[in-house]
């Protein structure tokens, strides 16, 4: 095994950013500080100035990329995993947009073999039990009120990790069945107000808010809406930090210790502007921004590396941004931290586009 020293680098490990550090990557990994690396021998020495050494990002909400779309097939999902790894993502919860339940279940069965791939931590169903009023780019023909038979079909799938629901589209007993099966409940694309959201999140305290501020009521001083309810509870909150979905000033309202940076990336990510499909919905990407024919935002073409850079700039705090893309999703989904190893490490240059 070839050994490697990376020096003059910032190391992100166990939720902490260590500056002016070094790493000796061999059979075992050693992390140190300052110039003490000079006493060590290695086959390769790399100057990591201006970079962060980490073990990989964790994207919990991604629909596609590089021409691949999760709703198409397991083969497309494998393409998404490969593309995301090129962008320093080593763990993925891959998202399906709303479709008939039978079609979404079919994809889950196709994906069972992918569970052997450590990069694939399961599927996220973004629907179909969602509000028409706040559907965003979801196919209106696919949205519906849940039936007991559909809920049972979903909980019997082996690859579902999470599901975004509008509380008004399911009964309490149906959400209880989903949660009891181990599927993470996510609040989103809902018409619920503050009280209804608080009730849902209090009953399901380990929930996640799907792309906070998007697909839900906004904040008004006499009708505060869902976001304050999530902030007041133990809910983790997703954020699409592209500066288009949410203004930085609003993004900073989310408690940093419960923030999860996500891409909500679509098939067009890493591809030229043009016309694409998001599920069955026609969309067009102009200047990197995806919209439906009616003008609704339709996912993003964001990469997690850019999301981290954006949030670090908005808050002037790189450590918080790294936690939001690594540590916080690990905590929310109870996933063990990944160590930095000779086989698994990335250098992330912060001050670049």
Tab-separated table of C-alpha atoms in Angstrom:
chain	number	residue	atom	x	y	z
A	1	UNK	CA	0.000	0.000	0.000
A	2	UNK	CA	1.354	3.424	-0.954
A	3	UNK	CA	1.443	5.931	1.868
A	4	UNK	CA	0.577	9.613	1.577
A	5	UNK	CA	1.073	12.736	3.650
A	6	UNK	CA	-1.232	15.718	3.153
A	7	UNK	CA	0.052	18.726	5.088
A	8	UNK	CA	-0.892	22.376	5.662
A	9	UNK	CA	-4.525	21.317	5.324
A	10	UNK	CA	-7.711	21.742	7.336
A	11	UNK	CA	-9.080	18.385	8.455
A	12	UNK	CA	-12.799	17.853	9.088
A	13	UNK	CA	-13.330	14.957	11.462
A	14	UNK	CA	-15.982	14.111	14.076
A	15	UNK	CA	-17.793	17.396	13.440
A	16	UNK	CA	-14.714	19.540	14.043
A	17	UNK	CA	-12.519	21.499	11.645
A	18	UNK	CA	-8.834	21.280	12.571
A	19	UNK	CA	-6.735	23.962	10.890
A	20	UNK	CA	-3.025	23.794	10.033
A	21	UNK	CA	-3.204	20.018	10.260
A	22	UNK	CA	-1.719	17.050	8.435
A	23	UNK	CA	-2.776	13.497	7.719
A	24	UNK	CA	-0.591	10.458	7.208
A	25	UNK	CA	-2.625	8.002	5.136
A	26	UNK	CA	-1.308	4.452	5.098
A	27	UNK	CA	-2.566	1.206	6.594
A	28	UNK	CA	-3.788	3.405	9.423
A	29	UNK	CA	-4.630	7.111	9.375
A	30	UNK	CA	-2.798	9.513	11.674
A	31	UNK	CA	-3.908	13.120	12.085
A	32	UNK	CA	-1.490	15.703	13.473
A	33	UNK	CA	-0.953	19.442	13.774
A	34	UNK	CA	1.681	21.891	12.604
A	35	UNK	CA	4.993	20.773	11.091
A	36	UNK	CA	5.435	17.480	12.915
A	37	UNK	CA	4.624	15.634	9.668
A	38	UNK	CA	8.172	16.364	8.518
A	39	UNK	CA	9.467	13.575	10.767
A	40	UNK	CA	7.408	11.002	8.843
A	41	UNK	CA	8.103	9.143	5.614
A	42	UNK	CA	5.611	8.623	2.812
A	43	UNK	CA	5.529	7.671	-0.861
A	44	UNK	CA	3.694	10.890	-1.724
A	45	UNK	CA	3.604	14.305	-0.075
A	46	UNK	CA	0.839	16.772	-0.944
A	47	UNK	CA	0.541	20.415	0.053
A	48	UNK	CA	-3.094	20.845	1.066
A	49	UNK	CA	-3.013	24.608	1.550
A	50	UNK	CA	-6.440	26.224	1.151
A	51	UNK	CA	-8.208	22.865	1.184
A	52	UNK	CA	-10.244	20.716	3.546
A	53	UNK	CA	-9.556	16.999	3.920
A	54	UNK	CA	-12.728	15.016	4.611
A	55	UNK	CA	-14.222	11.548	4.202
A	56	UNK	CA	-17.124	12.464	1.891
A	57	UNK	CA	-20.400	14.373	1.904
A	58	UNK	CA	-23.849	12.892	2.568
A	59	UNK	CA	-26.723	14.021	0.294
A	60	UNK	CA	-30.123	12.942	1.613
A	61	UNK	CA	-32.212	14.454	-1.206
A	62	UNK	CA	-31.085	14.036	-4.820
A	63	UNK	CA	-33.197	13.079	-7.855
A	64	UNK	CA	-30.541	12.846	-10.538
A	65	UNK	CA	-27.483	14.163	-12.288
A	66	UNK	CA	-25.302	13.798	-15.370
A	67	UNK	CA	-28.346	12.814	-17.452
A	68	UNK	CA	-29.538	10.137	-15.016
A	69	UNK	CA	-32.972	10.268	-13.330
A	70	UNK	CA	-33.847	8.198	-10.272
A	71	UNK	CA	-37.427	7.567	-11.394
A	72	UNK	CA	-36.151	5.776	-14.515
A	73	UNK	CA	-34.412	2.678	-13.200
A	74	UNK	CA	-31.894	1.176	-10.792
A	75	UNK	CA	-29.300	1.563	-13.535
A	76	UNK	CA	-29.906	5.322	-13.557
A	77	UNK	CA	-29.590	5.372	-9.781
A	78	UNK	CA	-26.204	3.673	-10.077
A	79	UNK	CA	-25.230	6.417	-12.536
A	80	UNK	CA	-26.291	9.017	-9.947
A	81	UNK	CA	-24.109	7.357	-7.304
A	82	UNK	CA	-21.107	7.431	-9.645
A	83	UNK	CA	-21.707	11.072	-10.596
A	84	UNK	CA	-22.140	12.151	-6.990
A	85	UNK	CA	-18.942	10.385	-5.977
A	86	UNK	CA	-17.113	12.525	-8.541
A	87	UNK	CA	-18.510	15.454	-6.544
A	88	UNK	CA	-17.255	14.065	-3.214
A	89	UNK	CA	-20.546	12.502	-2.089
A	90	UNK	CA	-19.978	9.046	-0.598
A	91	UNK	CA	-23.430	8.445	0.912
A	92	UNK	CA	-26.754	9.040	-0.801
A	93	UNK	CA	-30.443	8.805	-0.079
A	94	UNK	CA	-31.775	8.973	-3.628
A	95	UNK	CA	-35.133	10.655	-4.206
A	96	UNK	CA	-38.095	9.698	-6.371
A	97	UNK	CA	-40.654	12.324	-7.388
A	98	UNK	CA	-44.350	11.505	-7.127
A	99	UNK	CA	-45.674	8.763	-9.370
A	100	UNK	CA	-48.303	6.030	-8.946
A	101	UNK	CA	-47.422	4.039	-5.839
A	102	UNK	CA	-47.111	0.827	-7.844
A	103	UNK	CA	-44.515	2.480	-10.097
A	104	UNK	CA	-42.522	3.831	-7.148
A	105	UNK	CA	-42.620	0.419	-5.473
A	106	UNK	CA	-41.324	-1.175	-8.685
A	107	UNK	CA	-38.221	1.030	-8.534
A	108	UNK	CA	-37.616	0.004	-4.913
A	109	UNK	CA	-37.575	-3.666	-5.874
A	110	UNK	CA	-35.141	-2.955	-8.714
A	111	UNK	CA	-32.849	-1.245	-6.207
A	112	UNK	CA	-32.554	-4.045	-3.680
A	113	UNK	CA	-29.198	-5.163	-5.064
A	114	UNK	CA	-27.868	-1.609	-4.656
A	115	UNK	CA	-28.055	-2.003	-0.875
A	116	UNK	CA	-24.751	-3.858	-1.202
A	117	UNK	CA	-23.197	-0.583	-2.396
A	118	UNK	CA	-22.106	1.465	0.662
A	119	UNK	CA	-22.841	4.672	-1.223
A	120	UNK	CA	-26.568	3.830	-1.402
A	121	UNK	CA	-28.450	4.232	1.880
A	122	UNK	CA	-31.920	3.861	0.414
A	123	UNK	CA	-34.645	5.736	-1.403
A	124	UNK	CA	-36.579	8.829	-0.459
A	125	UNK	CA	-40.185	8.930	-1.665
A	126	UNK	CA	-41.039	12.594	-2.275
A	127	UNK	CA	-44.724	11.846	-2.495
A	128	UNK	CA	-47.242	10.941	-3.677
A	129	UNK	CA	-49.213	11.889	-0.528
A	130	UNK	CA	-48.723	15.614	-1.048
A	131	UNK	CA	-50.782	18.802	-1.283
A	132	UNK	CA	-51.905	20.034	-4.700
A	133	UNK	CA	-51.715	23.616	-3.442
A	134	UNK	CA	-48.011	23.355	-2.588
A	135	UNK	CA	-46.974	20.730	-5.114
A	136	UNK	CA	-44.156	22.739	-6.697
A	137	UNK	CA	-42.904	20.647	-9.632
A	138	UNK	CA	-44.633	17.433	-8.536
A	139	UNK	CA	-46.928	15.817	-11.120
A	140	UNK	CA	-50.477	16.871	-10.097
A	141	UNK	CA	-51.928	13.700	-11.586
A	142	UNK	CA	-49.820	11.571	-9.233
A	143	UNK	CA	-50.772	13.324	-5.973
A	144	UNK	CA	-53.393	11.678	-3.796
A	145	UNK	CA	-54.789	10.861	-0.379
A	146	UNK	CA	-53.155	7.728	1.022
A	147	UNK	CA	-54.972	4.418	1.287
A	148	UNK	CA	-54.142	1.718	3.823
A	149	UNK	CA	-53.227	-0.654	0.986
A	150	UNK	CA	-50.719	1.835	-0.459
A	151	UNK	CA	-49.134	2.479	2.921
A	152	UNK	CA	-48.788	-1.264	3.466
A	153	UNK	CA	-47.169	-1.692	0.042
A	154	UNK	CA	-44.646	1.016	0.907
A	155	UNK	CA	-43.653	-0.387	4.305
A	156	UNK	CA	-43.051	-3.807	2.736
A	157	UNK	CA	-40.311	-2.363	0.493
A	158	UNK	CA	-36.746	-2.995	1.636
A	159	UNK	CA	-35.062	0.058	0.147
A	160	UNK	CA	-37.183	2.987	1.376
A	161	UNK	CA	-35.325	5.158	3.889
A	162	UNK	CA	-37.596	8.205	4.049
A	163	UNK	CA	-40.872	9.614	2.735
A	164	UNK	CA	-42.055	13.196	2.383
A	165	UNK	CA	-45.711	13.565	3.305
A	166	UNK	CA	-48.270	16.302	3.746
A	167	UNK	CA	-49.939	15.483	7.085
A	168	UNK	CA	-53.355	16.371	5.673
A	169	UNK	CA	-53.027	13.576	3.093
A	170	UNK	CA	-52.699	10.708	5.588
A	171	UNK	CA	-54.454	9.597	8.750
A	172	UNK	CA	-52.639	9.442	12.070
A	173	UNK	CA	-52.768	5.655	11.935
A	174	UNK	CA	-51.165	5.618	8.479
A	175	UNK	CA	-48.273	7.867	9.530
A	176	UNK	CA	-47.839	5.679	12.614
A	177	UNK	CA	-47.544	2.592	10.404
A	178	UNK	CA	-44.914	4.282	8.235
A	179	UNK	CA	-42.895	5.427	11.233
A	180	UNK	CA	-43.136	2.061	13.011
A	181	UNK	CA	-41.614	0.404	9.942
A	182	UNK	CA	-38.434	2.471	10.347
A	183	UNK	CA	-39.124	4.865	7.482
A	184	UNK	CA	-38.087	8.441	8.299
A	185	UNK	CA	-41.048	10.825	8.067
A	186	UNK	CA	-40.363	14.118	6.300
A	187	UNK	CA	-42.773	17.059	6.308
A	188	UNK	CA	-43.197	18.833	2.983
A	189	UNK	CA	-45.350	19.966	0.075
A	190	UNK	CA	-48.099	20.652	2.600
A	191	UNK	CA	-50.816	23.247	3.148
A	192	UNK	CA	-50.558	22.812	6.924
A	193	UNK	CA	-50.229	25.894	9.062
A	194	UNK	CA	-48.258	26.407	12.245
A	195	UNK	CA	-50.557	24.495	14.612
A	196	UNK	CA	-51.023	21.500	12.310
A	197	UNK	CA	-47.296	21.299	11.610
A	198	UNK	CA	-46.416	21.573	15.296
A	199	UNK	CA	-48.858	18.773	16.069
A	200	UNK	CA	-47.327	16.528	13.385
A	201	UNK	CA	-43.725	17.235	14.380
A	202	UNK	CA	-44.486	16.782	18.079
A	203	UNK	CA	-46.083	13.393	17.411
A	204	UNK	CA	-43.129	12.411	15.205
A	205	UNK	CA	-40.138	14.076	16.903
A	206	UNK	CA	-37.453	12.509	14.688
A	207	UNK	CA	-38.874	13.995	11.497
A	208	UNK	CA	-37.104	16.043	8.835
A	209	UNK	CA	-38.480	19.116	7.052
A	210	UNK	CA	-38.097	18.701	3.286
A	211	UNK	CA	-36.405	21.647	1.519
A	212	UNK	CA	-37.368	24.176	4.175
A	213	UNK	CA	-39.347	27.223	2.965
A	214	UNK	CA	-40.100	25.555	-0.398
A	215	UNK	CA	-43.338	23.639	-0.967
A	216	UNK	CA	-45.053	25.093	2.114
A	217	UNK	CA	-46.600	28.248	3.529
A	218	UNK	CA	-44.299	31.166	4.176
A	219	UNK	CA	-43.741	33.030	7.426
A	220	UNK	CA	-46.210	35.807	8.279
A	221	UNK	CA	-46.395	37.563	11.640
A	222	UNK	CA	-50.065	36.584	12.085
A	223	UNK	CA	-49.808	33.193	10.342
A	224	UNK	CA	-46.323	31.867	11.114
A	225	UNK	CA	-46.641	28.693	9.051
A	226	UNK	CA	-44.631	25.452	9.239
A	227	UNK	CA	-41.044	26.735	9.516
A	228	UNK	CA	-41.305	28.184	13.045
A	229	UNK	CA	-42.922	24.916	14.170
A	230	UNK	CA	-39.908	22.988	12.899
A	231	UNK	CA	-37.485	25.435	14.507
A	232	UNK	CA	-39.246	25.093	17.877
A	233	UNK	CA	-39.065	21.276	17.860
A	234	UNK	CA	-36.206	18.809	17.443
A	235	UNK	CA	-36.787	18.567	13.702
A	236	UNK	CA	-33.877	18.548	11.275
A	237	UNK	CA	-34.382	20.987	8.398
A	238	UNK	CA	-33.192	20.557	4.818
A	239	UNK	CA	-31.968	23.550	2.839
A	240	UNK	CA	-31.277	23.942	-0.879
A	241	UNK	CA	-28.439	26.459	-0.543
A	242	UNK	CA	-28.245	27.671	-4.126
A	243	UNK	CA	-29.356	31.227	-3.322
A	244	UNK	CA	-32.352	30.789	-5.639
A	245	UNK	CA	-34.681	28.596	-3.610
A	246	UNK	CA	-34.022	30.494	-0.374
A	247	UNK	CA	-32.444	33.881	0.288
A	248	UNK	CA	-29.380	33.766	2.576
A	249	UNK	CA	-31.078	35.882	5.250
A	250	UNK	CA	-33.898	33.335	5.474
A	251	UNK	CA	-31.457	30.420	5.392
A	252	UNK	CA	-29.727	31.813	8.473
A	253	UNK	CA	-32.977	31.464	10.458
A	254	UNK	CA	-32.538	27.687	10.440
A	255	UNK	CA	-30.709	26.468	13.569
A	256	UNK	CA	-27.263	25.461	12.322
A	257	UNK	CA	-27.106	22.411	14.597
A	258	UNK	CA	-30.164	20.921	12.835
A	259	UNK	CA	-29.498	22.079	9.291
A	260	UNK	CA	-29.057	19.514	6.492
A	261	UNK	CA	-27.678	20.831	3.220
A	262	UNK	CA	-29.208	19.009	0.253
A	263	UNK	CA	-29.005	19.454	-3.492
A	264	UNK	CA	-32.482	18.360	-4.670
A	265	UNK	CA	-30.461	17.857	-7.850
A	266	UNK	CA	-32.164	16.676	-11.029
A	267	UNK	CA	-31.171	14.914	-14.238
A	268	UNK	CA	-29.894	18.197	-15.702
A	269	UNK	CA	-27.185	18.647	-13.055
A	270	UNK	CA	-23.820	18.669	-14.819
A	271	UNK	CA	-25.586	18.976	-18.178
A	272	UNK	CA	-26.252	21.903	-20.561
A	273	UNK	CA	-29.305	24.137	-20.331
A	274	UNK	CA	-32.301	22.742	-22.173
A	275	UNK	CA	-35.518	20.781	-21.814
A	276	UNK	CA	-35.768	17.801	-19.479
A	277	UNK	CA	-38.295	15.700	-17.574
A	278	UNK	CA	-38.748	15.536	-13.811
A	279	UNK	CA	-40.800	12.373	-13.526
A	280	UNK	CA	-43.570	13.062	-16.029
A	281	UNK	CA	-43.338	16.862	-15.706
A	282	UNK	CA	-41.742	18.877	-18.502
A	283	UNK	CA	-39.147	21.338	-17.283
A	284	UNK	CA	-36.662	23.742	-18.814
A	285	UNK	CA	-33.255	24.735	-17.482
A	286	UNK	CA	-32.062	28.261	-18.224
A	287	UNK	CA	-28.826	29.604	-16.766
A	288	UNK	CA	-28.740	26.553	-14.528
A	289	UNK	CA	-32.192	27.171	-13.022
A	290	UNK	CA	-34.882	24.529	-13.627
A	291	UNK	CA	-38.544	25.502	-13.863
A	292	UNK	CA	-41.799	23.931	-14.964
A	293	UNK	CA	-43.812	25.397	-17.834
A	294	UNK	CA	-45.878	27.267	-15.227
A	295	UNK	CA	-42.742	28.800	-13.681
A	296	UNK	CA	-42.366	26.722	-10.503
A	297	UNK	CA	-38.847	25.827	-9.446
A	298	UNK	CA	-38.176	22.188	-10.362
A	299	UNK	CA	-35.393	20.857	-8.194
A	300	UNK	CA	-31.935	22.266	-8.788
A	301	UNK	CA	-28.691	21.777	-10.671
A	302	UNK	CA	-26.749	22.346	-7.452
A	303	UNK	CA	-23.768	20.225	-6.416
A	304	UNK	CA	-23.176	19.650	-2.714
A	305	UNK	CA	-19.691	21.171	-2.955
A	306	UNK	CA	-21.231	24.456	-4.090
A	307	UNK	CA	-23.927	24.257	-1.405
A	308	UNK	CA	-21.222	24.003	1.259
A	309	UNK	CA	-19.323	26.956	-0.224
A	310	UNK	CA	-22.489	29.056	-0.410
A	311	UNK	CA	-23.586	28.396	3.161
A	312	UNK	CA	-20.054	28.941	4.475
A	313	UNK	CA	-20.030	32.327	2.724
A	314	UNK	CA	-23.505	33.272	4.001
A	315	UNK	CA	-22.557	32.485	7.601
A	316	UNK	CA	-18.813	33.115	7.505
A	317	UNK	CA	-18.466	29.710	9.145
A	318	UNK	CA	-16.998	26.810	7.165
A	319	UNK	CA	-17.260	24.349	10.053
A	320	UNK	CA	-21.026	24.818	10.284
A	321	UNK	CA	-21.346	24.280	6.540
A	322	UNK	CA	-19.342	21.050	6.681
A	323	UNK	CA	-21.405	19.783	9.606
A	324	UNK	CA	-24.574	20.474	7.633
A	325	UNK	CA	-23.340	18.337	4.739
A	326	UNK	CA	-21.772	15.539	6.797
A	327	UNK	CA	-22.394	15.410	10.554
A	328	UNK	CA	-25.989	16.605	10.778
A	329	UNK	CA	-27.418	14.181	8.193
A	330	UNK	CA	-25.499	11.398	9.957
A	331	UNK	CA	-27.243	12.320	13.206
A	332	UNK	CA	-30.665	12.764	11.613
A	333	UNK	CA	-30.565	9.390	9.893
A	334	UNK	CA	-28.510	7.610	12.588
A	335	UNK	CA	-25.680	6.764	10.194
A	336	UNK	CA	-22.165	6.142	11.575
A	337	UNK	CA	-19.481	8.674	10.725
A	338	UNK	CA	-17.060	7.715	7.975
A	339	UNK	CA	-13.348	7.772	8.821
A	340	UNK	CA	-10.709	9.373	6.626
A	341	UNK	CA	-8.666	6.539	5.125
A	342	UNK	CA	-6.159	6.021	2.359
A	343	UNK	CA	-8.967	4.625	0.195
A	344	UNK	CA	-11.622	7.147	1.229
A	345	UNK	CA	-10.656	10.802	1.394
A	346	UNK	CA	-11.259	13.994	-0.533
A	347	UNK	CA	-9.655	17.396	-0.785
A	348	UNK	CA	-12.209	20.194	-0.977
A	349	UNK	CA	-10.999	23.590	-2.169
A	350	UNK	CA	-13.142	26.184	-0.451
A	351	UNK	CA	-12.304	29.381	-2.337
A	352	UNK	CA	-13.176	28.226	-5.843
A	353	UNK	CA	-16.304	28.146	-7.982
